[in-house]
Coordinates of N, CA and C in Angstrom, one line a residue:
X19 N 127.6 148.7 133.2 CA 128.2 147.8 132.3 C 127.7 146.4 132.5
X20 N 127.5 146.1 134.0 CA 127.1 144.6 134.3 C 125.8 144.7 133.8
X21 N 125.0 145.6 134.3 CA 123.6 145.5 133.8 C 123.5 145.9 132.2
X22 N 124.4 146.3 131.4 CA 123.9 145.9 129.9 C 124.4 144.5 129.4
X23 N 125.3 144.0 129.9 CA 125.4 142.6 129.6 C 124.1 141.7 130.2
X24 N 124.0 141.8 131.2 CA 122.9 140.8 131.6 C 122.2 140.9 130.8
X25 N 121.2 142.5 130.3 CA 120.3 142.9 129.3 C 120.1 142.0 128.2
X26 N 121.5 142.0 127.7 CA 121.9 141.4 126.1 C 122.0 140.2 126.6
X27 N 122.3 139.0 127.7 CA 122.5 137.8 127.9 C 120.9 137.5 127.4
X28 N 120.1 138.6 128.5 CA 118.4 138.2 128.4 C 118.0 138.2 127.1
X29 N 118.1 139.2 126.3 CA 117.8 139.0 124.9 C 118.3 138.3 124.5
X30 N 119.7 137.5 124.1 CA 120.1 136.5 123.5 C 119.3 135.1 124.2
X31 N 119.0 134.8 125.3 CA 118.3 133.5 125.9 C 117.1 133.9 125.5
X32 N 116.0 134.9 125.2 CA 114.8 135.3 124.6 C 114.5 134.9 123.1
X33 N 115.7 135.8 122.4 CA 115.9 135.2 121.1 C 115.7 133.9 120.9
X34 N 116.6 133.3 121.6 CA 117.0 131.5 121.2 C 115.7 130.8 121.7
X35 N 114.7 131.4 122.5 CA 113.9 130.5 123.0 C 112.9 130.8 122.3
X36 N 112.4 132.2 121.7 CA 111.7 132.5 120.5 C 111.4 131.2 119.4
X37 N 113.1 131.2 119.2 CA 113.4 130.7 117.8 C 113.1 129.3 117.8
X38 N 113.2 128.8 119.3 CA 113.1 127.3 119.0 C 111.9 127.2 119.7
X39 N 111.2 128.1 119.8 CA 109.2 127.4 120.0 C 109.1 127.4 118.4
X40 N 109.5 128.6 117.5 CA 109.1 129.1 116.4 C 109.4 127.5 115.5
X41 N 110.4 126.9 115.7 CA 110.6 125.7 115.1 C 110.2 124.4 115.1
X42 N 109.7 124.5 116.7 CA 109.2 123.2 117.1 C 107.8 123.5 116.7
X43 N 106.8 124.9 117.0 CA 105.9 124.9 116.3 C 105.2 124.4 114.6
X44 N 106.5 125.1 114.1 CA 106.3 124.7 112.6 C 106.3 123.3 112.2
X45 N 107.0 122.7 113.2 CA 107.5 121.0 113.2 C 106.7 120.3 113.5
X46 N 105.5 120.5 114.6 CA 104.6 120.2 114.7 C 103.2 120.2 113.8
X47 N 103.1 121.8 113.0 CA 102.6 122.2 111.9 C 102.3 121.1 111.0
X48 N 104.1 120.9 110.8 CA 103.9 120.5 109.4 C 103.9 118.5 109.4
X49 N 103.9 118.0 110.7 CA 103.5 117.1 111.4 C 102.4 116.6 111.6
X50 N 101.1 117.7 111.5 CA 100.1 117.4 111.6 C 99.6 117.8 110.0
X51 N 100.2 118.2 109.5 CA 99.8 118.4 108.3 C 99.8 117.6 107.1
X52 N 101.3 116.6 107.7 CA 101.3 115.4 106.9 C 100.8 114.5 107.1
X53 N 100.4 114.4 108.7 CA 99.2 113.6 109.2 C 97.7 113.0 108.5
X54 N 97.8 115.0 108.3 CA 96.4 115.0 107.6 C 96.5 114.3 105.7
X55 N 97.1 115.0 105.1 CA 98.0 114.9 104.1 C 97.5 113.0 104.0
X56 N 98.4 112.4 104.7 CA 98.3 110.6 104.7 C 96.5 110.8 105.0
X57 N 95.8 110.9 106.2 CA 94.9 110.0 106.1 C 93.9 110.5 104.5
X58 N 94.4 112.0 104.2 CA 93.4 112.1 103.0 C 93.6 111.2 101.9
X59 N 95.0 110.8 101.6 CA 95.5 109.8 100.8 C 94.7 108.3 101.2
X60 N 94.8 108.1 102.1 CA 94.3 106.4 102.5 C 93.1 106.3 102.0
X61 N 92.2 107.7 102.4 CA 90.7 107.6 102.2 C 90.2 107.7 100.9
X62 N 91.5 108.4 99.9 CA 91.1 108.0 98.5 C 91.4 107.1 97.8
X63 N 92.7 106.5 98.8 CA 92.3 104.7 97.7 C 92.1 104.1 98.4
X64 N 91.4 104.0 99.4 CA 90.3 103.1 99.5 C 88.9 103.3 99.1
X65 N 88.5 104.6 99.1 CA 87.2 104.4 97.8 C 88.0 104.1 96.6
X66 N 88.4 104.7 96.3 CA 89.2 104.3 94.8 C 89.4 102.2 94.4
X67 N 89.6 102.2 95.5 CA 89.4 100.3 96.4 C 88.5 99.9 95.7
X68 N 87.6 100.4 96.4 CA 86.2 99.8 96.7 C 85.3 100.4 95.4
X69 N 85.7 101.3 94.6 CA 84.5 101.9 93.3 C 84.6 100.5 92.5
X70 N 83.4 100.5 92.0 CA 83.2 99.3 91.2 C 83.6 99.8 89.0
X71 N 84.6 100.9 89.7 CA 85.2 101.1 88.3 C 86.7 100.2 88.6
X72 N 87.2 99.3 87.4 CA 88.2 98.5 87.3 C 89.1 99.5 87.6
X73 N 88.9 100.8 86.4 CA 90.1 101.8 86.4 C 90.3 102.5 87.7
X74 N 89.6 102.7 88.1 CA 90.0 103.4 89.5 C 90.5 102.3 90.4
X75 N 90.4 100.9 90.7 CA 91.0 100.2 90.9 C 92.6 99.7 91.0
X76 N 92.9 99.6 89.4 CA 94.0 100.2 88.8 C 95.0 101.2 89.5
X77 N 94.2 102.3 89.3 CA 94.6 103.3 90.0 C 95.1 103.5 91.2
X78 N 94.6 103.3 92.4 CA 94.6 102.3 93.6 C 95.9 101.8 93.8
X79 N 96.2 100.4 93.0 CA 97.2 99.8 93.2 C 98.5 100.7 92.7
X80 N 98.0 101.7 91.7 CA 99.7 102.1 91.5 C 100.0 102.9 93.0
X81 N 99.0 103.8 93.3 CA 99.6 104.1 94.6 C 100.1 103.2 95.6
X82 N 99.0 102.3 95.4 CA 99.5 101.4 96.7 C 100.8 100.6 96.5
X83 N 101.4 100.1 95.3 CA 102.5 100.2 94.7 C 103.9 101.2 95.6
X84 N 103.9 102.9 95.1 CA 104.7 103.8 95.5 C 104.5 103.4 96.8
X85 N 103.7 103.5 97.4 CA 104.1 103.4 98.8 C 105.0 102.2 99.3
X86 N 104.2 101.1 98.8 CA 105.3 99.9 99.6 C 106.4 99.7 99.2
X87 N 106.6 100.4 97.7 CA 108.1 100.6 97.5 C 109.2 101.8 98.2
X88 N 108.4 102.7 98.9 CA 108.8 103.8 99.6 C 109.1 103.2 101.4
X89 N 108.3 102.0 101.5 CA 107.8 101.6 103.1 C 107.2 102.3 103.5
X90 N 106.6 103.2 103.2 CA 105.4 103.9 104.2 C 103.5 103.8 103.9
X91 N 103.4 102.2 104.3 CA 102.5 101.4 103.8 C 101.0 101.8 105.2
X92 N 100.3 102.2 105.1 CA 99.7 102.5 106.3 C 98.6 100.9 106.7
X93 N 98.1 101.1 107.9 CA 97.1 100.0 108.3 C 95.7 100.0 107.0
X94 N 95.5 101.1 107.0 CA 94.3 101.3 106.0 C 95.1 100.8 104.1
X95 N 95.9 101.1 104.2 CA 96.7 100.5 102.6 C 96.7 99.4 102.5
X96 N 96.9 98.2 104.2 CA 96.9 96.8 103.9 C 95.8 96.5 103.4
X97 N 94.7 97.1 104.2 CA 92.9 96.6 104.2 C 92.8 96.5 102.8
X98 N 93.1 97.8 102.4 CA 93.0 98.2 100.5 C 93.7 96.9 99.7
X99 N 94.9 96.4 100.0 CA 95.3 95.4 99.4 C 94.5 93.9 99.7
X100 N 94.0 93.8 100.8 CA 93.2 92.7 101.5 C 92.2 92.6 100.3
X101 N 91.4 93.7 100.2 CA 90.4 93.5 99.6 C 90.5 94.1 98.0
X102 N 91.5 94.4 97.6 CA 92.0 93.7 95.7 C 92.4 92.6 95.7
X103 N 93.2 91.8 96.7 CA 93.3 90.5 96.2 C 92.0 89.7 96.3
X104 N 91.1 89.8 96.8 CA 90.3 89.1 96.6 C 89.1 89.4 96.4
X105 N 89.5 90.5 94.7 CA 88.2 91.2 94.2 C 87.7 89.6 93.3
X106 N 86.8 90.2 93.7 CA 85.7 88.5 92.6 C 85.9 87.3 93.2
X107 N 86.5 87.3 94.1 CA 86.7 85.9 95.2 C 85.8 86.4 96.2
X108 N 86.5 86.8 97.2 CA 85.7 87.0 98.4 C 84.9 87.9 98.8
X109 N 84.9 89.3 97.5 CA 84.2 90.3 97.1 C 83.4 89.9 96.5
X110 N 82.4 89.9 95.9 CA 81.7 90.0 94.8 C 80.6 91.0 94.2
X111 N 81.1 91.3 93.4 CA 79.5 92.3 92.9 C 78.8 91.8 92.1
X112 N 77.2 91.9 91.2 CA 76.8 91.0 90.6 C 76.1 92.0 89.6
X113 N 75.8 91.9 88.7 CA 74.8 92.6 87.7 C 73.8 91.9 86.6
X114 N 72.6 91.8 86.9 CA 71.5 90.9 86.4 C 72.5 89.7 86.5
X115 N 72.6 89.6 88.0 CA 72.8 88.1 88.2 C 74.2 87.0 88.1
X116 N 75.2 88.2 86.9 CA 76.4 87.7 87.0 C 77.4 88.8 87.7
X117 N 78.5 87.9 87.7 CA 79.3 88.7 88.4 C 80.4 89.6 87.8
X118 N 80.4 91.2 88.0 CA 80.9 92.0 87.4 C 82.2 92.2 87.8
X119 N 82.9 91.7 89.0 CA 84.2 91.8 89.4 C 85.3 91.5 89.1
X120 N 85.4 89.8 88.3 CA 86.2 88.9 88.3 C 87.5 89.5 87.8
X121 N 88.5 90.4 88.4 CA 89.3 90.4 87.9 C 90.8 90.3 88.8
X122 N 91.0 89.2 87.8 CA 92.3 88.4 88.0 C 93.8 88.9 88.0
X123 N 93.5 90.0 87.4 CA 94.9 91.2 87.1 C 95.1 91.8 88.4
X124 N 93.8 92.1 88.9 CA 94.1 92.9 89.7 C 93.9 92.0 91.1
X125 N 93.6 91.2 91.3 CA 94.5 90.2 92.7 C 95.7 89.6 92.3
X126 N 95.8 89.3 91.8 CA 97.6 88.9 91.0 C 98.6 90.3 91.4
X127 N 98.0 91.4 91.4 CA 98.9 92.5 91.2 C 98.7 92.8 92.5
X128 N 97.9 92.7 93.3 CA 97.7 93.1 94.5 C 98.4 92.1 95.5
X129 N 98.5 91.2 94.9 CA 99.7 89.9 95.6 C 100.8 90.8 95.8
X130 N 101.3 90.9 94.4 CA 102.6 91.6 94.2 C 103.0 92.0 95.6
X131 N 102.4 93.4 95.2 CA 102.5 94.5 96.1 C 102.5 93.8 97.9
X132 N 102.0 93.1 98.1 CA 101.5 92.5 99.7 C 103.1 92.1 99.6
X133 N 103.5 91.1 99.2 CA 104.9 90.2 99.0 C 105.8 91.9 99.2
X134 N 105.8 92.9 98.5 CA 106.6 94.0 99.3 C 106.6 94.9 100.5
X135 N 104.8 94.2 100.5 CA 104.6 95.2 101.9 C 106.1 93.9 103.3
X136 N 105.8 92.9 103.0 CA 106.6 92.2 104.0 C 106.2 91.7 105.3
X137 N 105.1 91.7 105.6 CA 104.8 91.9 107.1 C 104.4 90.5 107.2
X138 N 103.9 90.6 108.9 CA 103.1 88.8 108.5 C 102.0 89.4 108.5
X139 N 100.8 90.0 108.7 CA 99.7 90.6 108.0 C 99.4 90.5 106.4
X140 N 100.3 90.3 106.2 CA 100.6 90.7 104.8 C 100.6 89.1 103.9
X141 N 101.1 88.0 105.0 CA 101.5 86.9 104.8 C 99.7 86.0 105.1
X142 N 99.8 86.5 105.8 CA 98.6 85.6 106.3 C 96.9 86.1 105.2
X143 N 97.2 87.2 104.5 CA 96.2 87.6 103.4 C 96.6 86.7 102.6
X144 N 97.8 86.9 102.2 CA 98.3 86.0 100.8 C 98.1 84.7 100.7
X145 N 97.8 84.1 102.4 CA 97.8 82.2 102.9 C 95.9 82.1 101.8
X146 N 95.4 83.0 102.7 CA 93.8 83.2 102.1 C 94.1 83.2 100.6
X147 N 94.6 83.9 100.1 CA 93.9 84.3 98.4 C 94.8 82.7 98.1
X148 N 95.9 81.8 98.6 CA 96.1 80.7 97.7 C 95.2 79.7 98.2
X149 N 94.5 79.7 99.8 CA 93.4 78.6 99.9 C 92.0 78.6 98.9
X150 N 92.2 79.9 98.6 CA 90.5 80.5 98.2 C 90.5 80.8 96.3
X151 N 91.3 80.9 95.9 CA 91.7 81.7 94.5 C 91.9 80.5 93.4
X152 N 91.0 80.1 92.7 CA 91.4 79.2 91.8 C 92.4 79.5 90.2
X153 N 92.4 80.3 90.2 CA 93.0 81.3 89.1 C 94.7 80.8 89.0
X154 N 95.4 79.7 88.5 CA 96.5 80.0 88.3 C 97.8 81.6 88.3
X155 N 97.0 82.1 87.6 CA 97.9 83.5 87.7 C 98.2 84.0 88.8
X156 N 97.0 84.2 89.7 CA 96.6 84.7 90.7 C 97.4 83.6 91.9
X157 N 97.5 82.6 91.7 CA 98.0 81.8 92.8 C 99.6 81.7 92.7
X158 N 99.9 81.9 91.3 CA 101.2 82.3 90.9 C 102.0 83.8 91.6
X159 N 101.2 84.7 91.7 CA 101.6 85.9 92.3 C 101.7 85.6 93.5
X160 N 100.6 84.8 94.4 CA 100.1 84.8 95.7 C 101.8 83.7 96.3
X161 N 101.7 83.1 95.8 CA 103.2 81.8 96.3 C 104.5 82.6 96.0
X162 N 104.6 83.6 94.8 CA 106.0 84.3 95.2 C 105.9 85.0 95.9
X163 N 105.1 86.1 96.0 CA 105.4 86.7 97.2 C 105.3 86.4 98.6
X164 N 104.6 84.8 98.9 CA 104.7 84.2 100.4 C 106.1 83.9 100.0
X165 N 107.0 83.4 99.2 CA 108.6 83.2 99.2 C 109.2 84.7 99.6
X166 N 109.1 85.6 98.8 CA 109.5 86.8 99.0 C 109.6 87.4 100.4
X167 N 108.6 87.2 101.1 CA 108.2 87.4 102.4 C 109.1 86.8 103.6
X168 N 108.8 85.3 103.4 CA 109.9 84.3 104.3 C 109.2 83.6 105.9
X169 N 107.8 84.7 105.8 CA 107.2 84.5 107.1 C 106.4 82.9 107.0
X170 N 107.0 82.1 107.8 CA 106.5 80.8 108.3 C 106.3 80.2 109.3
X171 N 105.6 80.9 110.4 CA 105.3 80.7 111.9 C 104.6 78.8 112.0
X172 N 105.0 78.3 112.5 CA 104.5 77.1 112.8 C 104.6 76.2 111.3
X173 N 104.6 76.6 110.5 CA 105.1 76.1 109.1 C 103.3 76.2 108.5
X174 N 102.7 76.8 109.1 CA 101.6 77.5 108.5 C 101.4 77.7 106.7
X175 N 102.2 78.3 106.2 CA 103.0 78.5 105.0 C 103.0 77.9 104.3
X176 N 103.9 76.6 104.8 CA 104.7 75.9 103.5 C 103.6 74.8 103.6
X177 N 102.9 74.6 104.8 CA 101.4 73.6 104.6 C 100.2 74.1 103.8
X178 N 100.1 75.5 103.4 CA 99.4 75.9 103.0 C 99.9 75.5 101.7
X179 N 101.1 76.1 101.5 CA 101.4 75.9 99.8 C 101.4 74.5 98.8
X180 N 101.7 73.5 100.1 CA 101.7 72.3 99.9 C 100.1 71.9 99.6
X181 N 99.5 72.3 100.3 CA 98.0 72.4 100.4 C 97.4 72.8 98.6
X182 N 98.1 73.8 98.3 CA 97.4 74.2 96.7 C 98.5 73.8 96.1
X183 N 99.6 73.1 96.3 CA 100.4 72.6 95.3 C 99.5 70.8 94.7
X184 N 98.7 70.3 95.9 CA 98.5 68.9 95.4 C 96.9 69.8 94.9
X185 N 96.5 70.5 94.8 CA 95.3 70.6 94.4 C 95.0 70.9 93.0
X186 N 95.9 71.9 92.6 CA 96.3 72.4 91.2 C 96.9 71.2 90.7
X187 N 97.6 70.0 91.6 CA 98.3 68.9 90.5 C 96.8 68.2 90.1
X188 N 95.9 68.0 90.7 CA 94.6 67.1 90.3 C 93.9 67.7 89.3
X189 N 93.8 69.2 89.6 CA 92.6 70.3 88.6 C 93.7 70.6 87.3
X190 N 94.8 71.1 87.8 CA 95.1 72.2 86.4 C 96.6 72.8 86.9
X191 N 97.4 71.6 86.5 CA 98.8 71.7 87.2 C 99.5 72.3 85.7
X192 N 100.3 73.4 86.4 CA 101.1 74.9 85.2 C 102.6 74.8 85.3
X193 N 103.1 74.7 84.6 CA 104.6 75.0 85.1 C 105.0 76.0 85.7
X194 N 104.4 77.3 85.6 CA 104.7 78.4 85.9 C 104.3 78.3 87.5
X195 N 103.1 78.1 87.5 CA 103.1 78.0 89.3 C 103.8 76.9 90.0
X196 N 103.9 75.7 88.9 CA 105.0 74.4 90.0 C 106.9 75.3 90.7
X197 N 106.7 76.1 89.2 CA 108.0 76.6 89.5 C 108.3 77.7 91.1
X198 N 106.7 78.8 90.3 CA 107.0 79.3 91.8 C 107.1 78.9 93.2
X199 N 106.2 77.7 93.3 CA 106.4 76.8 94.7 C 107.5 76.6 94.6
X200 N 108.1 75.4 94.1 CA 109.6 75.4 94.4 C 110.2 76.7 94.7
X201 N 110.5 77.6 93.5 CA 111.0 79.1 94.4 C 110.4 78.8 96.0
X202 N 109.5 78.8 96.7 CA 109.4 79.9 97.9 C 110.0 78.7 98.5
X203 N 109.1 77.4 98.0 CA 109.9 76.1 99.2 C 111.4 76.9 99.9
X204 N 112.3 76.6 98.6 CA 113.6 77.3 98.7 C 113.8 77.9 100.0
X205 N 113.0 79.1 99.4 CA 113.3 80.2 100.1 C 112.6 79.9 101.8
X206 N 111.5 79.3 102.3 CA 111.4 78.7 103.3 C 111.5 77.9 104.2
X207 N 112.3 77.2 103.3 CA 112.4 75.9 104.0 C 113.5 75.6 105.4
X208 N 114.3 76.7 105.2 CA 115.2 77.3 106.8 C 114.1 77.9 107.7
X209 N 112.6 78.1 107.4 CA 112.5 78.4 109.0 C 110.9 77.2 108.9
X210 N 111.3 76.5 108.6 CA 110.3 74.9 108.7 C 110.8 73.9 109.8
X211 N 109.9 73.3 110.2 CA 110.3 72.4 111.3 C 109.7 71.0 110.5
X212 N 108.6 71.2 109.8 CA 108.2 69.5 109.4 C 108.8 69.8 108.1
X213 N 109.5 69.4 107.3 CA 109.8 69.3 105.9 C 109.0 68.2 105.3
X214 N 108.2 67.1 106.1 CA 107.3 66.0 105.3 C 106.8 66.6 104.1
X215 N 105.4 67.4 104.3 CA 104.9 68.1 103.2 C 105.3 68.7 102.5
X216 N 106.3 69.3 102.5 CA 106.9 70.1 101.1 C 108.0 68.9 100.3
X217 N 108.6 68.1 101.3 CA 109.3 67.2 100.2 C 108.3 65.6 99.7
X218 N 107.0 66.0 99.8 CA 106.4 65.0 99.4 C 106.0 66.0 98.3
X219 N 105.7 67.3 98.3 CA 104.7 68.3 97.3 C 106.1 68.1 96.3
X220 N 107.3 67.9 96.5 CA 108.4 68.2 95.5 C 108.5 66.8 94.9
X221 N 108.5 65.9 95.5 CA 108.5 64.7 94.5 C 107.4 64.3 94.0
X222 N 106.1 64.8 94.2 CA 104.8 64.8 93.0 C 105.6 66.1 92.0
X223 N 105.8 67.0 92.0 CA 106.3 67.9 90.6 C 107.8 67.5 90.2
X224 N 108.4 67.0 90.5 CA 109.3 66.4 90.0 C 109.0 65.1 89.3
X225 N 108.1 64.2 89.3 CA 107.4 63.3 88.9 C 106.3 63.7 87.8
X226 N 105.9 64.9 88.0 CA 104.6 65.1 87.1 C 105.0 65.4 85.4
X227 N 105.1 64.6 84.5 CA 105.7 64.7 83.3 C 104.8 65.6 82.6
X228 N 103.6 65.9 82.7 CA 103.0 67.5 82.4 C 103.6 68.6 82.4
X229 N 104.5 68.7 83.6 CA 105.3 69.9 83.8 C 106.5 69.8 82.8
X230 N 106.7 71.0 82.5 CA 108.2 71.2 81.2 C 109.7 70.5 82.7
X231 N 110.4 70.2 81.6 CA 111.4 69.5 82.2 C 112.1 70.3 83.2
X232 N 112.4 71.4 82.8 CA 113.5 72.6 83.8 C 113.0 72.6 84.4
X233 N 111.0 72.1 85.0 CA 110.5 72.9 86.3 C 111.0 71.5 87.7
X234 N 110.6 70.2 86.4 CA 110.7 69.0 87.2 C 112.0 68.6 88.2
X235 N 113.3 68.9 86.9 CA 114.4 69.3 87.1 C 115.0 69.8 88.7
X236 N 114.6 71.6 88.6 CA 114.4 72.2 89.2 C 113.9 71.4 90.7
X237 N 113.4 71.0 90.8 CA 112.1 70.2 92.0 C 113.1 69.3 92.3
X238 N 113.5 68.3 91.3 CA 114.6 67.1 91.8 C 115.9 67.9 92.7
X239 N 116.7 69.0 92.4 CA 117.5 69.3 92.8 C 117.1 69.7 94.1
X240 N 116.1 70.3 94.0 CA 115.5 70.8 95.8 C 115.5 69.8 96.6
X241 N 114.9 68.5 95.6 CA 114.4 67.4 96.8 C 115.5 66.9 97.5
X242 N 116.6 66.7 96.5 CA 118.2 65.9 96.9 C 118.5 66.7 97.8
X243 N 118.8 68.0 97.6 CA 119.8 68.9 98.6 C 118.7 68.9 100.0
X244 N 117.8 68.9 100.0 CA 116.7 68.7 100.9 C 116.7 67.0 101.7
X245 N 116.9 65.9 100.7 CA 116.5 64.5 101.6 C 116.9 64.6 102.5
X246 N 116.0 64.2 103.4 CA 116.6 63.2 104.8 C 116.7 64.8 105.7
X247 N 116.4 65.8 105.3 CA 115.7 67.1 106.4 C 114.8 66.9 106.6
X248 N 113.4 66.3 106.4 CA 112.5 66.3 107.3 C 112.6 66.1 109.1
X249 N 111.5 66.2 109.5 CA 111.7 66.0 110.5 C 111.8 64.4 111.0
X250 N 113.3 64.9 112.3 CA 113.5 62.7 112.5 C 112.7 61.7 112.6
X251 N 111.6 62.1 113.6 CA 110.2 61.1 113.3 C 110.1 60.5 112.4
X252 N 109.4 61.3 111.3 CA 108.9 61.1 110.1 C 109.6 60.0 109.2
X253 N 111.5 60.9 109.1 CA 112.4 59.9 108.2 C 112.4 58.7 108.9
X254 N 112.3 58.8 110.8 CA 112.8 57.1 111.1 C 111.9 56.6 110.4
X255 N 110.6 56.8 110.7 CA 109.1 56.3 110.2 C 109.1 55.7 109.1
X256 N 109.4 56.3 107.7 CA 110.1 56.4 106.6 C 110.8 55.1 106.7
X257 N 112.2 55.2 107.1 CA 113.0 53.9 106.9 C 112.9 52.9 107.6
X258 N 111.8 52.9 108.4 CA 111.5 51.9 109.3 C 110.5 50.7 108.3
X259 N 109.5 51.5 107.6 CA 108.7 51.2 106.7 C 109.1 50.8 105.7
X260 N 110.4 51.4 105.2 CA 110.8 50.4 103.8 C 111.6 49.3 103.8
X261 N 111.9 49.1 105.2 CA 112.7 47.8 105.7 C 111.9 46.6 105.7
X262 N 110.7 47.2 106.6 CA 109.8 46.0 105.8 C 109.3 46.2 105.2

């Protein structure tokens, strides 16, 4: 009797250990299989990236889209977005001599997407496409999604933004993009240490009578709820200067 019980203990501890290689096997299976599964995906949109068809392009970004809406954005998906934002900027292709690339839709859209990916990788592409990108649209997408984001290490960021906010006021100042700066200011301005530059960028668009009134508006309200946060230096500096 003792020895059919042990028997049946043995088969029941056989069974169970059967069962859970049989699981962890398959788990691993299907682990490497979605492994495989992703890098085959990466590798087709990034040719899909890189074809010098728009539409496959296109294409491209809607995947790259689902995914960063899903968060499962891989290192190879950033590269792919790296280089749509800055198709016909820092890409170029040429044909008898002009350039076949320039499309503005698709680094605009490829901003987007970067602003969801969230990372600072992500942030420091988007710093490039607003130093480098003359395209209003395009610098419009690129500045909400650096707001969206929030990443401002050293105030990197908001000097940058400030950087193509006074540049676009000289060349080809939009209300649509004054407005989105203000948006990110906003939204950055809690992890800034110099506020100089962004509340000097706010009182040139709050002053720029080009811009429609709600944007200037807009700008005035930031600068008030903002005076006198810069950094102390600067304001003593400031009131030191207007005294005399």
């Amino acid at each position: 009797m003792k020895i059919n019980k042990l028997i049946a203990a043995g088969l029941t501890t056989l069974l169970i250990g059967t069962a859970v290689y049989a699981q962890s096997k398959k788990e691993n299976e299907t682990s490497v299989e979605s492994e495989y599964m992703s890098s085959i995906e990466d590798v087709v949109i990034t040719e899909m990236a890189n074809s010098d068809q728009r539409d496959n392009k296109l294409v491209a970004l809607q995947y790259l889209e689902a995914a960063a809406d899903s968060g499962n954005v891989s290192p190879d998906m950033v590269a792919a977005l790296n280089q749509l934002s800055g198709e016909g900027i820092s890409t170029q292709s040429r044909t008898k001599g002009r350039m076949s690339n320039n499309y503005p839709d698709i680094r605009a859209k490829a901003c987007d997407i970067l602003g969801k990916v969230g990372t600072e990788e992500a942030a420091h592409i988007l710093a490039n496409v607003v130093r480098y990108d003359n395209e209003p649209w395009v610098l419009t997408a690129a500045v909400r999604a650096l707001g969206n984001i929030g990443y401002n290490d050293d105030d990197k960021i908001t000097d940058t933004i400030a950087f193509i906010s006074n540049r676009v006021e000289t060349l080809n100042p939009t209300s649509s993009l004054a407005y989105e700066i203000i948006e990110a200011y906003e939204k950055l301005l809690p992890n800034t240490k110099n506020r100089k530059p962004v509340i000097d960028s706010l009182s040139r668009i709050a002053a720029d009578y080009r811009l429609v009134r709600p944007v200037r508006t807009r700008a005035l309200e930031l600068l008030r709820a903002n005076s006198g946060s810069g950094s102390s230096k600067d304001n003593k500096k400031n009131d030191d200067s207007s005294k005399n």
